[in-house]
GROMACS .gro file of C-alpha atoms in nm:
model
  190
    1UNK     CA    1  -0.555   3.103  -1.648
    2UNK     CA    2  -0.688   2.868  -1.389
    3UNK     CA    3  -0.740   2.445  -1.449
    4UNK     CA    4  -0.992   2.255  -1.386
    5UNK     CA    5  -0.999   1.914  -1.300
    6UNK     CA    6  -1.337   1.655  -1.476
    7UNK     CA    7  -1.468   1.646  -1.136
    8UNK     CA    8  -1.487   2.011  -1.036
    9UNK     CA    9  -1.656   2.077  -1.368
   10UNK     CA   10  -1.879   1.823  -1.302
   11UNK     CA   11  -1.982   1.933  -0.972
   12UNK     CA   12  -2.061   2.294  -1.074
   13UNK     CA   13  -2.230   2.172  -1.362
   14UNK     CA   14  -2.473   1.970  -1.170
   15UNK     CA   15  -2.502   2.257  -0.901
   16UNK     CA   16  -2.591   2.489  -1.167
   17UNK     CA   17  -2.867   2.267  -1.316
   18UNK     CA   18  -2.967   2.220  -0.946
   19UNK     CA   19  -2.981   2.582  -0.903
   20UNK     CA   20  -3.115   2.677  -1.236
   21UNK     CA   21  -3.348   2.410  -1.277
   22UNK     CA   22  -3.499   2.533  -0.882
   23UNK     CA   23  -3.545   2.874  -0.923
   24UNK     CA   24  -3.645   2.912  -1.315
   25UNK     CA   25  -3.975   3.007  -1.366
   26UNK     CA   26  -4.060   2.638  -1.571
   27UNK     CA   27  -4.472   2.537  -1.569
   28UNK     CA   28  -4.547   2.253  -1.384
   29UNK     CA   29  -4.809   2.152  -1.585
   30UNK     CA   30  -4.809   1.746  -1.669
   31UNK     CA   31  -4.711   1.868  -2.006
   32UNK     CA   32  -4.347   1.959  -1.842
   33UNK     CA   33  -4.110   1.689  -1.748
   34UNK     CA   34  -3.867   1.783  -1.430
   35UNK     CA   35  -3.580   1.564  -1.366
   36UNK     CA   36  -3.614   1.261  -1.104
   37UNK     CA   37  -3.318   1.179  -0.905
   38UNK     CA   38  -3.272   0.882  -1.127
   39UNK     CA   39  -3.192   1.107  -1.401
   40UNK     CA   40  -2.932   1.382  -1.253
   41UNK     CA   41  -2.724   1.247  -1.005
   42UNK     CA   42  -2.672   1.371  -0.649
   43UNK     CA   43  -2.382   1.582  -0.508
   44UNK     CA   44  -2.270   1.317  -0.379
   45UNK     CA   45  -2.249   1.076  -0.653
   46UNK     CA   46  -2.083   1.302  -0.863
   47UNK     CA   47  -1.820   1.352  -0.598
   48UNK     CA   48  -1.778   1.015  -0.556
   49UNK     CA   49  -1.876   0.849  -0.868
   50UNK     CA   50  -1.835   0.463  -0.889
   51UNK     CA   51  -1.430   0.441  -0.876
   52UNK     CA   52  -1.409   0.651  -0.545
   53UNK     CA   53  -1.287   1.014  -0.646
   54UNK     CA   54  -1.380   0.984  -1.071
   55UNK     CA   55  -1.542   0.705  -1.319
   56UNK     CA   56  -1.337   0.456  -1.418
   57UNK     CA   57  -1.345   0.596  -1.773
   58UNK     CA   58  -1.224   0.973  -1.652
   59UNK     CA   59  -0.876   0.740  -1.530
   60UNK     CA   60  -0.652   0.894  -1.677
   61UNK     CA   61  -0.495   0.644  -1.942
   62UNK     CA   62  -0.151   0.664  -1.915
   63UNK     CA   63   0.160   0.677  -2.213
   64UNK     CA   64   0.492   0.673  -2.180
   65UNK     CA   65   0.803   0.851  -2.390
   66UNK     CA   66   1.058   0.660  -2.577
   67UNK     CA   67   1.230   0.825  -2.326
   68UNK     CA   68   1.075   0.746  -2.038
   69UNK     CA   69   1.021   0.374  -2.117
   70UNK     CA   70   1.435   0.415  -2.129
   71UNK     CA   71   1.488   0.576  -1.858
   72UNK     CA   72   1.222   0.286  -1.638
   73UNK     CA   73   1.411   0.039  -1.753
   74UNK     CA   74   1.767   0.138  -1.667
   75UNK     CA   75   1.689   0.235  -1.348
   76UNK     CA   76   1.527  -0.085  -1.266
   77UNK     CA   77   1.834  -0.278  -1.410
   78UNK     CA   78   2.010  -0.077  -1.111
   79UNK     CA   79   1.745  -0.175  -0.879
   80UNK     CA   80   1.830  -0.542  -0.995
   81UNK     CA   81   1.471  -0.612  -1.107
   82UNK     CA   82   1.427  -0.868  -1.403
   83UNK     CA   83   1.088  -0.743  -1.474
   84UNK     CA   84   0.902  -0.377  -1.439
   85UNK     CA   85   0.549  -0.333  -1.415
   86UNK     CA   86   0.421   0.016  -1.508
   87UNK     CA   87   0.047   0.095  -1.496
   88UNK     CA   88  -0.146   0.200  -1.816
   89UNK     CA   89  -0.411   0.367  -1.594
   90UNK     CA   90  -0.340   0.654  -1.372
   91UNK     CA   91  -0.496   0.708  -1.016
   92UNK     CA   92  -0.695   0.996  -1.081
   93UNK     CA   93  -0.815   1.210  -1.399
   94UNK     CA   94  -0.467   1.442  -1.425
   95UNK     CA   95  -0.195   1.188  -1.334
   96UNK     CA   96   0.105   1.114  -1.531
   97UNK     CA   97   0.483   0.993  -1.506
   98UNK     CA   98   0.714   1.237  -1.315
   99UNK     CA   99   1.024   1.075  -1.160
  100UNK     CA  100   1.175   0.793  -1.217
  101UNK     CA  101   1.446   0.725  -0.911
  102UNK     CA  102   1.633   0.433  -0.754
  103UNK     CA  103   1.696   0.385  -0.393
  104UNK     CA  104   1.903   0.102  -0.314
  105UNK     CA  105   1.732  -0.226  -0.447
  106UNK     CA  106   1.388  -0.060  -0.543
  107UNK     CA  107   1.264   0.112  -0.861
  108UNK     CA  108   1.070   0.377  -0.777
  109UNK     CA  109   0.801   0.573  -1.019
  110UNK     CA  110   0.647   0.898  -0.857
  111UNK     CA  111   0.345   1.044  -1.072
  112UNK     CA  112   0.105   1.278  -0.994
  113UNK     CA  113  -0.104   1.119  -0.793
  114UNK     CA  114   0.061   0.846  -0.663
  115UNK     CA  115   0.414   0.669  -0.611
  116UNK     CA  116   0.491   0.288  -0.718
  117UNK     CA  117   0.798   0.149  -0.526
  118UNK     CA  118   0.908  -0.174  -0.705
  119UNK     CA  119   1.181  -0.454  -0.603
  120UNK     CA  120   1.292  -0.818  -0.616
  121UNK     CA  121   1.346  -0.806  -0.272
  122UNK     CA  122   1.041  -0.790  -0.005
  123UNK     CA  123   0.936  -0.431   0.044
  124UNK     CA  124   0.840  -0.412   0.401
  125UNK     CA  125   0.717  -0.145   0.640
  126UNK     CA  126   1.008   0.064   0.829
  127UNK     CA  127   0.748  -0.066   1.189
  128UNK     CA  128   0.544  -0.372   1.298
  129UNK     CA  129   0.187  -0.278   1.162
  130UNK     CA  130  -0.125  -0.439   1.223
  131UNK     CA  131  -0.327  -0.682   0.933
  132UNK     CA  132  -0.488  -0.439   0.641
  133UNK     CA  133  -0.782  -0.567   0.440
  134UNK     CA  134  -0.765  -0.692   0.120
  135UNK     CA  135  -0.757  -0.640  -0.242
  136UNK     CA  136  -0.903  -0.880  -0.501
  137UNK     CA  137  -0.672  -0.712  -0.839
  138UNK     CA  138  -0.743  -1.010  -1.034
  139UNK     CA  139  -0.797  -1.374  -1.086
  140UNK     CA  140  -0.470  -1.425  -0.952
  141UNK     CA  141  -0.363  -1.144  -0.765
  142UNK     CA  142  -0.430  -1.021  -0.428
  143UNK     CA  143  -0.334  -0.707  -0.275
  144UNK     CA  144  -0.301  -0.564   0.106
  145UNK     CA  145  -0.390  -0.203   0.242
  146UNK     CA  146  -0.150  -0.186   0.506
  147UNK     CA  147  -0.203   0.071   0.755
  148UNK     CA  148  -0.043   0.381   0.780
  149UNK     CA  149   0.308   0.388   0.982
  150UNK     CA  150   0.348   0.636   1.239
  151UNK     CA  151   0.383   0.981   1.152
  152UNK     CA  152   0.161   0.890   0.811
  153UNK     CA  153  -0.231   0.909   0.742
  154UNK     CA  154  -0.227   0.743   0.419
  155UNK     CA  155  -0.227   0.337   0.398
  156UNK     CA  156  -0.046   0.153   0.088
  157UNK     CA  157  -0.106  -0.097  -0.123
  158UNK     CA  158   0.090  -0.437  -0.140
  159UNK     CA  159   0.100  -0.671  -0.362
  160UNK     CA  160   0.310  -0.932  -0.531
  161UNK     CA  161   0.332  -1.006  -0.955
  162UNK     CA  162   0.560  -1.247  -1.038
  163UNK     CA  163   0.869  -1.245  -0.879
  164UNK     CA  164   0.820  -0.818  -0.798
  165UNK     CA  165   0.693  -0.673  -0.485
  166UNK     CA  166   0.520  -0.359  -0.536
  167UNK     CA  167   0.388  -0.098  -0.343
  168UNK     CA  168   0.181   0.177  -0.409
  169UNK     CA  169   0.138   0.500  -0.201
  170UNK     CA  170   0.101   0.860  -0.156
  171UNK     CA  171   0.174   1.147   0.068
  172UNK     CA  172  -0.165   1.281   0.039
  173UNK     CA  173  -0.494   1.162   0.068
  174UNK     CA  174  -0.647   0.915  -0.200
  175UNK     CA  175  -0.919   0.665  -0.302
  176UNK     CA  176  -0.822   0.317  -0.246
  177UNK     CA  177  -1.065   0.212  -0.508
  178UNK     CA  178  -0.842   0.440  -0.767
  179UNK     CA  179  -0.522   0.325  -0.652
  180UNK     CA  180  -0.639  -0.063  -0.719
  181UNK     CA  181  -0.753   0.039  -1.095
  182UNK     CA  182  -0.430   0.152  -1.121
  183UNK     CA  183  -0.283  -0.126  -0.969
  184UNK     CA  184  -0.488  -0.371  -1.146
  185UNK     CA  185  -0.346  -0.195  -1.486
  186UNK     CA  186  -0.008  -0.289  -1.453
  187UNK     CA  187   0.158  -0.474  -1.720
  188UNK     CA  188   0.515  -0.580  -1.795
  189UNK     CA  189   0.741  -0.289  -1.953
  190UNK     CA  190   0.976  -0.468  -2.244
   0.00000   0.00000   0.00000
């Protein structure tokens, strides 16, 4: 049985109306009312949609185990963090929680979609890299997309709460505007 994602629904669904709603044999007379392109959105805005790949809304929300939150909080005690951040909002419609793993001083959480690498300690890039733009996450809290290192296509996000660095990335493509909902959807993990 094959699974769909909320966007490739959506797209066939709107190609089908497109499709249907062209070649049906519907009067024209000023009686009928045909959709305007104010009502059915375009290819493209369905692909798209206001949050880069999905609508903020189709985020997925994100829950943790018992387990999990367990298992996230020992591993940053080995990673020597004092506080964990974990996201309550996913980077894309089917993410979740996979791994949790430490390497060294950093907590890392790999999902679905993305990967969150978390430390006390600055998290810096393995090469000199040139100035990224920035993110506004909050009132208080700036991000930076750094550009991808060599032998990568896919920039990350930095950003400092409190006294953690964090970093979020992926090893495939991914909308930055996703990646900062997540981001902005971190909260402490007691």
């Amino acid at each position: 049985m094959m699974k769909y994602t909320t966007r490739q629904i959506l797209m066939v669904s709107c190609l089908t109306v497109m499709v249907v709603g062209g070649c049906s044999n519907v009067s024209k007379d000023a009686n009928s009312v045909s959709p305007t392109s104010s009502t059915v959105p375009t290819i493209t805005e369905v692909a798209t949609g206001p949050v880069g790949g999905v609508t903020e809304d189709e985020l997925t929300k994100l829950t943790y185990t018992d387990q999990q939150k367990k298992d996230i909080l020992i591993a940053a005690q080995k990673a020597g963090l004092k506080t964990v951040y974990i996201p309550t909002i996913g980077a894309g419609p089917d993410d979740s929680l996979n791994l949790v793993e430490v390497d060294g001083n950093t907590l890392i959480l790999k999902f679905v979609r993305q990967a969150i690498a978390e430390s006390a300690e600055e998290i810096k890039p393995s090469e000199e890299v040139g100035d990224g733009k920035t993110a506004q996450l909050n009132d208080t809290v700036n991000g930076k997309w750094i550009p991808a290192e060599k032998g990568s296509s896919v920039n990350f996000l930095y950003f400092k709460l409190d006294k953690t660095y964090v970093k979020y990335y992926s090893s495939k493509p991914f909308f930055e505007q996703d990646f900062e909902a997540s981001a902005r959807s971190m909260i402490p993990l007691e």
